[in-house]
Coordinates of C-alpha atoms in Angstrom, one line a residue:
Chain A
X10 CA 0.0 0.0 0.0
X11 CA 3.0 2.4 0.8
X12 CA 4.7 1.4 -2.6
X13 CA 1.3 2.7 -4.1
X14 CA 1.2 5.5 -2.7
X15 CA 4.9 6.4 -2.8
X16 CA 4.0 6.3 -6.6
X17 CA 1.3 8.4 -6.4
X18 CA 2.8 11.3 -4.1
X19 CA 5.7 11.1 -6.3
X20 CA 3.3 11.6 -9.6
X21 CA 1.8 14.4 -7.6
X22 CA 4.8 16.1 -7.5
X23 CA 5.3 15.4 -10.5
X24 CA 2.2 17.0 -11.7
X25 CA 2.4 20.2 -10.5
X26 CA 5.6 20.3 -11.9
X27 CA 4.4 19.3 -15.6
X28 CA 1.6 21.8 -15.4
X29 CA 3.6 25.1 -14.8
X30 CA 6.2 23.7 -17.5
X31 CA 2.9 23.7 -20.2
X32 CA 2.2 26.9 -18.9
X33 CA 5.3 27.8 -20.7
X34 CA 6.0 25.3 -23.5
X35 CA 2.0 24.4 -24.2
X36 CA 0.9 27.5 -23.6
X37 CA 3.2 30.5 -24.7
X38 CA 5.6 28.3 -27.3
X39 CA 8.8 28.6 -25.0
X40 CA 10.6 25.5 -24.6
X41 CA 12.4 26.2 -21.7
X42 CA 14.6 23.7 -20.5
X43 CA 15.2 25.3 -17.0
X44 CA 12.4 23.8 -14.9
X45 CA 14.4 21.5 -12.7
X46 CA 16.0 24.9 -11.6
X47 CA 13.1 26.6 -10.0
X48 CA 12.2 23.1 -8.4
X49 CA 15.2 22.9 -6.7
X50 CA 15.4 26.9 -5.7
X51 CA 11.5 25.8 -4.6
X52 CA 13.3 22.8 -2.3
X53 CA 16.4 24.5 -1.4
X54 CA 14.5 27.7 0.2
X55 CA 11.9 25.9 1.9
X56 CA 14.7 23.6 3.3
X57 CA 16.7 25.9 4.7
X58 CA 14.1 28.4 5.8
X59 CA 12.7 25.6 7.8
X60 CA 16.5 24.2 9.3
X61 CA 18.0 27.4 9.7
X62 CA 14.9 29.5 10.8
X63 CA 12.7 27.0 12.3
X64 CA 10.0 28.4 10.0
X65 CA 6.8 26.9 9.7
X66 CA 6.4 25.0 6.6
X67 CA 3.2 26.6 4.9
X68 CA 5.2 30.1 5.6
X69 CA 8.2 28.5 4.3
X70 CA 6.5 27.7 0.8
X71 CA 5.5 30.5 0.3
X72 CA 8.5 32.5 0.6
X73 CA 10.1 29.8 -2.1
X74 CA 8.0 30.2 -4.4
X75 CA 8.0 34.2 -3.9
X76 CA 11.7 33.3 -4.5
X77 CA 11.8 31.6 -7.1
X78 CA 9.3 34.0 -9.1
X79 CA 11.8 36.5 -7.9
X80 CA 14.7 34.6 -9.2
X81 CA 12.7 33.9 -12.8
X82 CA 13.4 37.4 -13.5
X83 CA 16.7 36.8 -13.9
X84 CA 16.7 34.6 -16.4
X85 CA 13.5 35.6 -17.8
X86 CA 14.6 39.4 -18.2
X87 CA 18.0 38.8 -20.9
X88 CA 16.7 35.3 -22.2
X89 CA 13.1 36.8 -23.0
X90 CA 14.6 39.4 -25.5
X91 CA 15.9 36.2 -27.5
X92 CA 14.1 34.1 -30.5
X93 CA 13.9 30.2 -30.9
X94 CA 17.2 28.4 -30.0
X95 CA 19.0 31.0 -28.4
X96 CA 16.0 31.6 -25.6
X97 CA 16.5 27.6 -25.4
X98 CA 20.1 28.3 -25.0
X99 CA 20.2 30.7 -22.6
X100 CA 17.8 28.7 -20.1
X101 CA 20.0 25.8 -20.4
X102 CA 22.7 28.0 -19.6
X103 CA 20.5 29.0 -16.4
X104 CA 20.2 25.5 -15.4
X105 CA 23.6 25.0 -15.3
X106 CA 24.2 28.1 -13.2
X107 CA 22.3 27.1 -11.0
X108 CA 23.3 23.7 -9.9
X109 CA 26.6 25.1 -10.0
X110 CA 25.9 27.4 -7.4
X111 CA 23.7 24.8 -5.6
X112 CA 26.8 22.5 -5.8
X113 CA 29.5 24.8 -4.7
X114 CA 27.8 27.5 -2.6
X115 CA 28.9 25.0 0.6
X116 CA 28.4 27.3 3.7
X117 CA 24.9 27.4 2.8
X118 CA 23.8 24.2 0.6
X119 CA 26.6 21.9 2.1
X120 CA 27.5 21.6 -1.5
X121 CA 27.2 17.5 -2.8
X122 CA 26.8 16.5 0.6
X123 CA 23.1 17.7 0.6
X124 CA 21.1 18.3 3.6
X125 CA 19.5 15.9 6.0
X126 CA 17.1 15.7 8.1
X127 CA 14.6 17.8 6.7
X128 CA 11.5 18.5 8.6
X129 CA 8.5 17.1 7.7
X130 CA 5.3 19.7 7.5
X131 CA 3.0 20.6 10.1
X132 CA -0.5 22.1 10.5
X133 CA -1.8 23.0 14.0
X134 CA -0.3 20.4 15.7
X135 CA -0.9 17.8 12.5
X136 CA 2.3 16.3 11.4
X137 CA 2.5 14.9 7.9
X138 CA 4.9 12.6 8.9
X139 CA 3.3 9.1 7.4
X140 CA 3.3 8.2 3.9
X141 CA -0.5 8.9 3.9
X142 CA -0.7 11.7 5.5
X143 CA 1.6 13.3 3.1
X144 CA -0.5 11.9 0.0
X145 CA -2.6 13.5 1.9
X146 CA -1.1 17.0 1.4
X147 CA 0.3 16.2 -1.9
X148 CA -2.8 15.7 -3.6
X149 CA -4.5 18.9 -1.8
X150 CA -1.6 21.0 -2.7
X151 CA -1.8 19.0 -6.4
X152 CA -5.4 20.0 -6.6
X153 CA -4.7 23.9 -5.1
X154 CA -1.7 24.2 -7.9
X155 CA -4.0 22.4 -11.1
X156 CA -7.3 24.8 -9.8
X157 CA -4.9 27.9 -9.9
X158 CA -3.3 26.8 -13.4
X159 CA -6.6 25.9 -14.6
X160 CA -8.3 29.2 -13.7
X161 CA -5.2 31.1 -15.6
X162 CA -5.3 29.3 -18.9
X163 CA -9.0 29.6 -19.6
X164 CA -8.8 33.3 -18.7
X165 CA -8.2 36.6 -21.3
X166 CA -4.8 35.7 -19.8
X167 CA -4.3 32.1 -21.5
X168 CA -5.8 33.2 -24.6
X169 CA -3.5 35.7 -24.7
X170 CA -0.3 33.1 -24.3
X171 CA -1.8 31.3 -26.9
X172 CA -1.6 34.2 -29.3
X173 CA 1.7 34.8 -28.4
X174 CA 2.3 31.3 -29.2
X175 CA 0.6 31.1 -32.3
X176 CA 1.9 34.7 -33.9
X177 CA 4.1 37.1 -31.8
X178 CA 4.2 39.5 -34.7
X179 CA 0.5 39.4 -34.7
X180 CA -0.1 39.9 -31.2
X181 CA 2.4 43.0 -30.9
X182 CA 0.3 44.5 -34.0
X183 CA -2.6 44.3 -32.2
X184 CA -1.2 46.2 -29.0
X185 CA 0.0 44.0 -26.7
X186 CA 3.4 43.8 -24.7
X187 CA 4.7 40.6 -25.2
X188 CA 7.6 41.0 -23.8
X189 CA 6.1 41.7 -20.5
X190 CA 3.4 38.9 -21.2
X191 CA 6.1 36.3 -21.6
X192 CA 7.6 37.8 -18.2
X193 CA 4.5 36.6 -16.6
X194 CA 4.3 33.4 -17.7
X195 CA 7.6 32.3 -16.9
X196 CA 6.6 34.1 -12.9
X197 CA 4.2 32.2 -13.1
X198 CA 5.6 28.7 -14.2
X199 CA 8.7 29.2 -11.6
X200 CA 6.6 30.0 -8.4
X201 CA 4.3 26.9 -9.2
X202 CA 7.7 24.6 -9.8
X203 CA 8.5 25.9 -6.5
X204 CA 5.5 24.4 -4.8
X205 CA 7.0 21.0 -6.3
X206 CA 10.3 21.6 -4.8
X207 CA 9.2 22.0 -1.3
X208 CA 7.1 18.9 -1.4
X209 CA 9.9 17.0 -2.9
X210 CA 12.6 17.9 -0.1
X211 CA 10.3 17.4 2.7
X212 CA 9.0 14.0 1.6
X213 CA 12.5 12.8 1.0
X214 CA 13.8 14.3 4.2
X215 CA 17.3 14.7 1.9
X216 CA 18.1 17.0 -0.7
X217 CA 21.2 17.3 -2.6
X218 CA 22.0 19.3 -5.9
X219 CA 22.0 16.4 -8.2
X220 CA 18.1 16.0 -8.2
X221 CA 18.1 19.5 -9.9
X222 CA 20.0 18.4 -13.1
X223 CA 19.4 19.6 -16.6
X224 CA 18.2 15.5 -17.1
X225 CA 16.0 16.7 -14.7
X226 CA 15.0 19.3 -17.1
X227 CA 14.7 17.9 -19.9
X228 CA 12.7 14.8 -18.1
X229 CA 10.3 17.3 -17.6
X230 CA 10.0 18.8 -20.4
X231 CA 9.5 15.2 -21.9
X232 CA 6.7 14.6 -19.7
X233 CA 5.1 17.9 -21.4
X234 CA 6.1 16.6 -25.5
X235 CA 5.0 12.9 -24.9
X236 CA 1.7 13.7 -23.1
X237 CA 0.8 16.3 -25.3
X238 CA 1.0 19.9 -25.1
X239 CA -1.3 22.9 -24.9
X240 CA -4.2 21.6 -22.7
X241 CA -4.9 20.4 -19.5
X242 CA -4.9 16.3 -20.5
X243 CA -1.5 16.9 -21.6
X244 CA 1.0 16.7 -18.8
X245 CA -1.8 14.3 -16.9
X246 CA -1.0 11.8 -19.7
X247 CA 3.0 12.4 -19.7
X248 CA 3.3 12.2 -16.0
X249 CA 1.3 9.1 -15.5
X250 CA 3.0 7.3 -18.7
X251 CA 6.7 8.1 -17.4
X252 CA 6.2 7.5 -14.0
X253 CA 4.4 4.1 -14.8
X254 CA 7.5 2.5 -17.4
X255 CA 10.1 2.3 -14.9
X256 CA 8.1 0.8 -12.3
X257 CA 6.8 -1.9 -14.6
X258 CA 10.6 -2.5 -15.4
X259 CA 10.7 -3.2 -11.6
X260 CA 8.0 -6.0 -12.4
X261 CA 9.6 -7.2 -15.1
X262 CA 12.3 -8.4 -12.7
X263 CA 14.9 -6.7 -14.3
X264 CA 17.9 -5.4 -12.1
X265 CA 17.8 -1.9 -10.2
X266 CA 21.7 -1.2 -12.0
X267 CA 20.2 -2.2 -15.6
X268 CA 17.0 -0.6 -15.0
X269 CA 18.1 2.7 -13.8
X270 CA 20.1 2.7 -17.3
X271 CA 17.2 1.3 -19.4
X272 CA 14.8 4.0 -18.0
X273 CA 17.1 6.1 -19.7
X274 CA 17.1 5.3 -22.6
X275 CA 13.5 4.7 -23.0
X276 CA 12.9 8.4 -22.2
X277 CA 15.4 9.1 -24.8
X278 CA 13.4 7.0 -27.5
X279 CA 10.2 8.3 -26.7
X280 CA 11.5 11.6 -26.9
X281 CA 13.0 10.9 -29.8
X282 CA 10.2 9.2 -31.3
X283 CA 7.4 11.9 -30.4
X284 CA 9.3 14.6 -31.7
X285 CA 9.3 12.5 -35.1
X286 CA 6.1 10.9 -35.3
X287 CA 3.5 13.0 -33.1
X288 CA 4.9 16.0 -32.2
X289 CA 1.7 17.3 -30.6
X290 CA 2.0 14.3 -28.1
X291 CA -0.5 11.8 -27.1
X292 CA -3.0 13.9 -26.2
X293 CA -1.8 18.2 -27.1
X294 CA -3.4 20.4 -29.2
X295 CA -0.1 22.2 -30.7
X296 CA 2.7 21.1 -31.8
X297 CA 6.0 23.1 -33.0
X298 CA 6.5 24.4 -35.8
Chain B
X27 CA -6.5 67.1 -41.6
X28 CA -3.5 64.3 -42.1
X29 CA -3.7 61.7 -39.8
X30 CA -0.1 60.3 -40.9
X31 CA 3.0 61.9 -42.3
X32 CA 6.0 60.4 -43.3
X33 CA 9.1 63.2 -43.4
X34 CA 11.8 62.1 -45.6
X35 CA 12.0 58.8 -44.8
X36 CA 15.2 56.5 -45.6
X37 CA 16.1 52.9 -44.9
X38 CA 18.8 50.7 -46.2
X39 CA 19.1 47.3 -46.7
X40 CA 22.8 46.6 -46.7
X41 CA 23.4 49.3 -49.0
X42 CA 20.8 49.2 -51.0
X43 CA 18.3 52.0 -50.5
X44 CA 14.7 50.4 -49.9
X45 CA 13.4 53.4 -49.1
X46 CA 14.7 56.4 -50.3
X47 CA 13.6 60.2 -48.5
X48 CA 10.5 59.0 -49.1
X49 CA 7.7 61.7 -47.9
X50 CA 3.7 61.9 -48.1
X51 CA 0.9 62.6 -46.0
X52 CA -2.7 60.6 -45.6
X53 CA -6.0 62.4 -45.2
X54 CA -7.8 61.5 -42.3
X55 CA -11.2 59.4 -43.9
X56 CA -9.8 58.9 -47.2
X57 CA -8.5 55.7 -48.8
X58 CA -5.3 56.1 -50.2
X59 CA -3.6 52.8 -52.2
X60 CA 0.3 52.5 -52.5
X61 CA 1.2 50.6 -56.1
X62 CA 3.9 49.6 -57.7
X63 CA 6.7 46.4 -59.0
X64 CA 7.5 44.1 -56.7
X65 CA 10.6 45.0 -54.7
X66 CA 9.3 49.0 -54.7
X67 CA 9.6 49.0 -51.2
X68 CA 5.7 48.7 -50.5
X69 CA 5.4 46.4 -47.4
X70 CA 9.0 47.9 -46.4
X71 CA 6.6 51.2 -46.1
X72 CA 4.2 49.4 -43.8
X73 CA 7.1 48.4 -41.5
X74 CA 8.6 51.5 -40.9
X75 CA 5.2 53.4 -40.2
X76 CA 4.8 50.5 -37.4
X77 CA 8.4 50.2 -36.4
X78 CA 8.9 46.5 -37.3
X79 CA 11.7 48.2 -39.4
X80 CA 13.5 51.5 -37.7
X81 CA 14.1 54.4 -40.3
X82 CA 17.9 55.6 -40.3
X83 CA 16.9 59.1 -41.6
X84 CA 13.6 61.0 -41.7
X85 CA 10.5 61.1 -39.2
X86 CA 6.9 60.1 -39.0
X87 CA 4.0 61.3 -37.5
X88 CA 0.6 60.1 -36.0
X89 CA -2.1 62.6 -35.6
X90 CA 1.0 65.1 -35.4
X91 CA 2.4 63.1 -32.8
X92 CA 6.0 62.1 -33.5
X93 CA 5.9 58.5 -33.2
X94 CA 9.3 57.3 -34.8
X95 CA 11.6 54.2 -32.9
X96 CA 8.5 53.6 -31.0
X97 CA 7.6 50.2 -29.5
X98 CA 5.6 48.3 -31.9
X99 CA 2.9 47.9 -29.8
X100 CA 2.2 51.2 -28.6
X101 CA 1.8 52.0 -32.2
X102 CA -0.5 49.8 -32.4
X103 CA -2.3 51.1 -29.2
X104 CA -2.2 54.4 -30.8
X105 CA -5.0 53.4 -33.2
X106 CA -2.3 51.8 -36.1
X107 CA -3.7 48.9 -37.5
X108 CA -2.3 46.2 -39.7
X109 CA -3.4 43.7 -42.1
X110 CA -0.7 41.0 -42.5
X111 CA 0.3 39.9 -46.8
X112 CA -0.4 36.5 -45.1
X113 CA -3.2 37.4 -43.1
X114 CA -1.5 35.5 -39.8
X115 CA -4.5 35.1 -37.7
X116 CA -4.2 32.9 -34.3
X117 CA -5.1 29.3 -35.9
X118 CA -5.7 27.2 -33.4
X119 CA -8.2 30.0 -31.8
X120 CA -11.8 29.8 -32.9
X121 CA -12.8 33.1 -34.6
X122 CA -14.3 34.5 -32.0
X123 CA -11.4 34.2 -29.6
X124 CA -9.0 36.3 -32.4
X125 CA -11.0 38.8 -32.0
X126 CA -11.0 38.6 -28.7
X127 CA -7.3 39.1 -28.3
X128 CA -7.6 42.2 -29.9
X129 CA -9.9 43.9 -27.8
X130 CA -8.3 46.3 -25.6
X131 CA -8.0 47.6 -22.0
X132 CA -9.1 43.7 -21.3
X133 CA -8.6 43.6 -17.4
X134 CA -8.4 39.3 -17.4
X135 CA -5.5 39.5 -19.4
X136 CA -3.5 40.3 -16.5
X137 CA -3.2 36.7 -14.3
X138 CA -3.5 38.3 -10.8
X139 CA -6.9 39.4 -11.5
X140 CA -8.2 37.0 -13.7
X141 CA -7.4 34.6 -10.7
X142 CA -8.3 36.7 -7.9
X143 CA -11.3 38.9 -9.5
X144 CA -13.2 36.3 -11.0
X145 CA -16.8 38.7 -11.3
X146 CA -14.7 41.3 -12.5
X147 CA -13.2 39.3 -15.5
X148 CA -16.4 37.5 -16.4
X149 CA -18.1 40.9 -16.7
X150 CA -15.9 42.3 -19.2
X151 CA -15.7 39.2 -20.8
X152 CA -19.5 39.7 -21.3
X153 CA -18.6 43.3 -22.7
X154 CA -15.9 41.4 -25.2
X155 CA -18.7 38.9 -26.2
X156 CA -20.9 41.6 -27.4
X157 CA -17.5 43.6 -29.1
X158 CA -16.9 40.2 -30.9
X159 CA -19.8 39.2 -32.4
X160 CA -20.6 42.6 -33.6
X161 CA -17.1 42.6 -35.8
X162 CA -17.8 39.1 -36.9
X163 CA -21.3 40.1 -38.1
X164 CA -19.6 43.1 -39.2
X165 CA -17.6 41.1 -42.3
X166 CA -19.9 38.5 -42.2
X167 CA -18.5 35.3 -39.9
X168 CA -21.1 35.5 -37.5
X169 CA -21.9 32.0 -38.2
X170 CA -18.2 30.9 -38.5
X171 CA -17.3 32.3 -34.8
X172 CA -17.2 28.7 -33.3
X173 CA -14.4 27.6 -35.9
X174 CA -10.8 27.2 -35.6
X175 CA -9.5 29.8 -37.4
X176 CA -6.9 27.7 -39.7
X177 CA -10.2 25.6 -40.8
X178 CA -11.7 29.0 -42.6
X179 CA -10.9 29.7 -46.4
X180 CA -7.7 32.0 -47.4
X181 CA -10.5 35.1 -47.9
X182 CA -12.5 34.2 -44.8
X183 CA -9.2 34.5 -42.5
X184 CA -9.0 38.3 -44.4
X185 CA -12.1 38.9 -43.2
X186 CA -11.6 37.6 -39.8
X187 CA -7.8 39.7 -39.7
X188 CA -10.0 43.1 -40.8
X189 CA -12.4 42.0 -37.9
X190 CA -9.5 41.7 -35.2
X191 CA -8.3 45.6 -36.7
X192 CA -11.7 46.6 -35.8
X193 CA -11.9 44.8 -32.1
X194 CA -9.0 46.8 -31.6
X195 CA -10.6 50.0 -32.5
X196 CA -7.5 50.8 -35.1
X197 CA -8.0 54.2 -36.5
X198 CA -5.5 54.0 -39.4
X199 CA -5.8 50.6 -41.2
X200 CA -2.6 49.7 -43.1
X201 CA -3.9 46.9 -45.1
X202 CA -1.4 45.0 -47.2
X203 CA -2.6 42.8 -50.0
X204 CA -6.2 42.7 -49.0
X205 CA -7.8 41.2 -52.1
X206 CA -4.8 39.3 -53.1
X207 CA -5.5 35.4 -54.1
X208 CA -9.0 35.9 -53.1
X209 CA -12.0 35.1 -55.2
X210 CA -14.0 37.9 -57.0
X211 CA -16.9 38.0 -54.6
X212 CA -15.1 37.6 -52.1
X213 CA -12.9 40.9 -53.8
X214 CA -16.3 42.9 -53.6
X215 CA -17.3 42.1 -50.1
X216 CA -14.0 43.3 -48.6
X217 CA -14.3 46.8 -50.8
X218 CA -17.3 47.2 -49.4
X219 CA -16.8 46.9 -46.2
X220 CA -13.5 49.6 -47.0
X221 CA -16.2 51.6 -48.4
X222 CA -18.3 51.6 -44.9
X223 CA -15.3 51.8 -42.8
X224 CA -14.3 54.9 -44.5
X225 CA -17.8 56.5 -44.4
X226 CA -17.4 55.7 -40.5
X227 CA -14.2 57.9 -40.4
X228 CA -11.3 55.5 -40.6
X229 CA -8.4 55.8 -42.7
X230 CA -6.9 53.2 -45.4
X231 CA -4.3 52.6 -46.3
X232 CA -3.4 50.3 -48.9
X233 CA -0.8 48.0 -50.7
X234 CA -2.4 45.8 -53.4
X235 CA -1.6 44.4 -56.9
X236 CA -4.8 44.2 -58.0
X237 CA -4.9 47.5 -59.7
X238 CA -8.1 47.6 -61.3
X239 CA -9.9 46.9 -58.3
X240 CA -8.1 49.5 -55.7
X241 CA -8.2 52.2 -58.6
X242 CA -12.5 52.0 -58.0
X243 CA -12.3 52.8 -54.4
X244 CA -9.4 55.0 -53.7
X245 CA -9.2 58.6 -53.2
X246 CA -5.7 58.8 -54.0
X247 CA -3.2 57.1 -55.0
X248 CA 0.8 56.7 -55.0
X249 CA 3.1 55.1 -57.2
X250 CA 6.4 53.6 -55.5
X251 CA 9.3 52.5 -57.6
X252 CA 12.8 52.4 -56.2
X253 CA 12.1 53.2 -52.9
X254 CA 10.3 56.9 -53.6
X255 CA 7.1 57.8 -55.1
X256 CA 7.1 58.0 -58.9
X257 CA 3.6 59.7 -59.6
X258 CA 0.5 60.0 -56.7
X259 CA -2.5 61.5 -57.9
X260 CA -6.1 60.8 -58.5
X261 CA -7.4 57.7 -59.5
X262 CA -8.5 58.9 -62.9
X263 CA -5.0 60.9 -63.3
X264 CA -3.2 58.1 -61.9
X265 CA -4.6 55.6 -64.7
X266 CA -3.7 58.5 -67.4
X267 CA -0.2 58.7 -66.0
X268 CA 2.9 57.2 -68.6
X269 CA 4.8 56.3 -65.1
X270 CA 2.7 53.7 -64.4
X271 CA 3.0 52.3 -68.0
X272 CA 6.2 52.6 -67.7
X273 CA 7.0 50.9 -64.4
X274 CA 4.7 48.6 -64.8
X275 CA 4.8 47.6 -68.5
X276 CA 8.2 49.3 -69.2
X277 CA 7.0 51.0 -72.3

């Protein structure tokens, strides 16, 4: 029963996470492959607020993902004002910034050694210490995140990313300041990955830099091209189908060392193998041009 | 008076001069067509009155306002409308939502308060309802409003372009190619609809190919060649003119 819902708190998670990314990729055509970035900021601030500062966790998300919208404007600001590849470019380059700094900055990550001992969340006196109880609070903070997301994209707001994503030139002839609309959706996309951090490092109890890798970046941004992008079945799809393959390879019987290596590769394929065949994804609406 | 006024204009393209001190005015409520070869520097006109393109000499005006190296979309905020060669609409929006997108002042386009004022954003969306379906009715896609706009014919998508202009309560419509690789009904329906625009005090503004057809309608008209205007005149002078034989036919 555990096993299950270890699964399921980890698809949670994982959820939120593939959301905010099709709030950017889906939504308002910008394949940014930064998103592990803003989910570790997201884990790293909460963590720390909560060791160092004894800070209660609800206050403690919210000041990471205030933090990492904060932090989105520096990339967001120079890598915005860039077309295609080189906005692509410059995120990756963000990505790797930052797990540099999470890797090196010792005296307050502790570097590659990570940090342990993380506490778990409590409200009132309610600890979600158990494996369901914290279901528990992933799937309400799952549900908060995809009612928030939801509410955005069917708004003026969401028609408006998807005018962006259709025809910039278009959409700046007809008034509107891209620029700053772009801005918004990456705040946006950053302070939701955020909420994905903090559940992530509080869950595990350990966090170290190496969860936060651009694999982890483009993982997620599979999740988004396999399952389809620019709706809301989209990254539902993705996130259940990649979080279901490995674990079958568990049934299969085959080795964790192999499997580990396999999973691998069968992201790789389907990524490969999506962009080729269906680039809209099992179940998107847009696909890129 | 003139609503635009271009003041010896210049821009290069690596040397090669694609627009060269190039200066006319546009009276407010007329319709005013820009001919000429390809290459004259037509569209390259278009662009530099709505700063896709920057001009390195010269200045231009709006409403006597100097509007030159301004942001695109401010331009467009000013009441500077365009209507794309190929047409660009948003295709995998229904009709109704292009036009949408063009409305202005829309307060739900900002996230905070589409997500904390929900009344307030319905409301105007109500407002933006009644703004849509009056545009679409307007050129005739009221019963189109439903459909993706990359499912609608070639002309249809004009239509539903010169309806998004409208939404966005342009002033000056810089319309390039309007009746281009459209079918002849489809030719008339859009002149008319100039026609009423005009009568409504709008401006034109157009590039087209089609010289037979723009000659009916326009006021005035200019002939670009080399980056400068050639011969402008009336209609009926315009048709008279040798320049045009000779630029066009080169007789």
């Amino acid at each position: 029963m555990n096993y299950l819902l270890h699964i399921l708190i980890m698809i949670n998670i994982y959820l939120v996470l593939a959301f905010s990314l099709n709030l950017l990729i889906g939504y308002t055509g910008l394949l940014s492959i930064c998103h592990a970035a803003f989910y570790g900021i997201g884990a790293y601030i909460s963590t720390l607020l909560m060791i160092n500062l004894g800070m209660n966790f609800f206050l403690a998300l919210l000041l990471s993902i205030l933090g990492a919208m904060l932090i989105s404007l520096l990339v967001s600001l120079p890598s915005l004002r860039l077309k295609g590849d080189y906005f692509i470019l410059c995120t990756i380059g963000f990505q790797l910034i930052v797990f540099t700094i999470l890797y090196n900055w010792i005296s307050l990550t502790r570097g590659p050694y990570g940090i342990s001992g993380i506490p778990t969340p409590s409200l009132f006196g309610f600890e979600f210490s158990t494996i369901p109880r914290y279901f528990l609070l992933t799937l309400i903070m799952g549900i908060i995140s995809f009612i928030i997301i939801r509410r955005i994209l069917i708004s003026p707001f969401g028609r408006l990313l998807k005018a962006i994503r259709e025809d910039e030139l278009a959409t700046q002839s007809l008034g509107k300041d891209i620029f700053k609309v772009k801005i918004l959706s990456f705040l946006i996309a950053a302070g939701i990955a955020a909420i994905s951090g903090s559940l992530f490092a509080h869950y595990v109890t350990y966090i170290d830099p190496t969860s936060f890798t651009l694999e982890e970046s483009i993982f997620i941004a599979t999740i988004i091209i396999v399952g389809g992008m620019g709706n809301l079945k989209g990254p539902f799809v993705g996130t259940v189908l990649l979080f279901i393959i490995p674990e079958l390879l568990r049934f299969l019987g085959i080795p964790d060392a192999v499997a580990a290596n396999l999973r691998q590769m069968i992201y790789a394929l389907l990524l490969i193998a999506f962009m080729y065949f269906r680039p809209q994804g099992i179940a998107g609406e847009y696909k890129f041009k | 008076m003139n609503i635009l006024e271009l003041k010896e204009v210049t821009k290069n393209f690596d040397g090669i001069k694609a627009v060269d001190n190039l200066s006319f005015f546009l009276k407010e409520g007329s319709i005013t067509s820009l001919i000429g070869p390809n290459g004259a520097g037509k569209t390259t006109v278009f662009n530099l009155i709505t700063n896709y393109l920057t001009p390195e000499k010269g200045s231009i005006y709006y409403q006597g306002e100097e509007i030159t190296g301004s942001l695109p979309h401010r331009i467009a905020n000013m009441g500077i409308g365009r209507l794309f060669q190929d047409v660009r609409v948003f295709n995998k929006l229904t009709a109704l939502e292009n036009v949408f997108v063009a409305i202005k002042k829309n307060c739900g386009e900002n996230p905070f308060t589409s997500l904390l004022f929900h009344r307030r954003v319905a409301k105007q969306e109500e407002k933006n309802m009644a703004i849509g379906l009056k545009w679409l009715e307007f050129v005739g896609l009221s019963e189109k409003k439903e459909t993706l706009a990359e499912d609608l014919s070639y002309g249809q998508q004009k239509l539903l372009s010169l309806a998004r202009l409208l939404a966005n309560d342009a002033r000056l419509l810089l319309l390039d190619e309007p009746i281009s690789g459209i079918h002849p009904e489809m030719i008339e329906r859009i002149l008319s609809l100039i026609k009423r625009l005009v009568q409504e005090g709008r401006t034109i503004f157009i590039i087209e190919h089609n010289i037979g057809a723009v000659l009916k309608v326009s006021d005035w008209v200019m002939l670009l060649d080399g980056g400068n205007l050639v011969a402008s005149g009336l209609p009926s002078e315009i048709k008279q003119d040798q320049t045009l034989r000779e630029v066009y036919l080169g007789v």
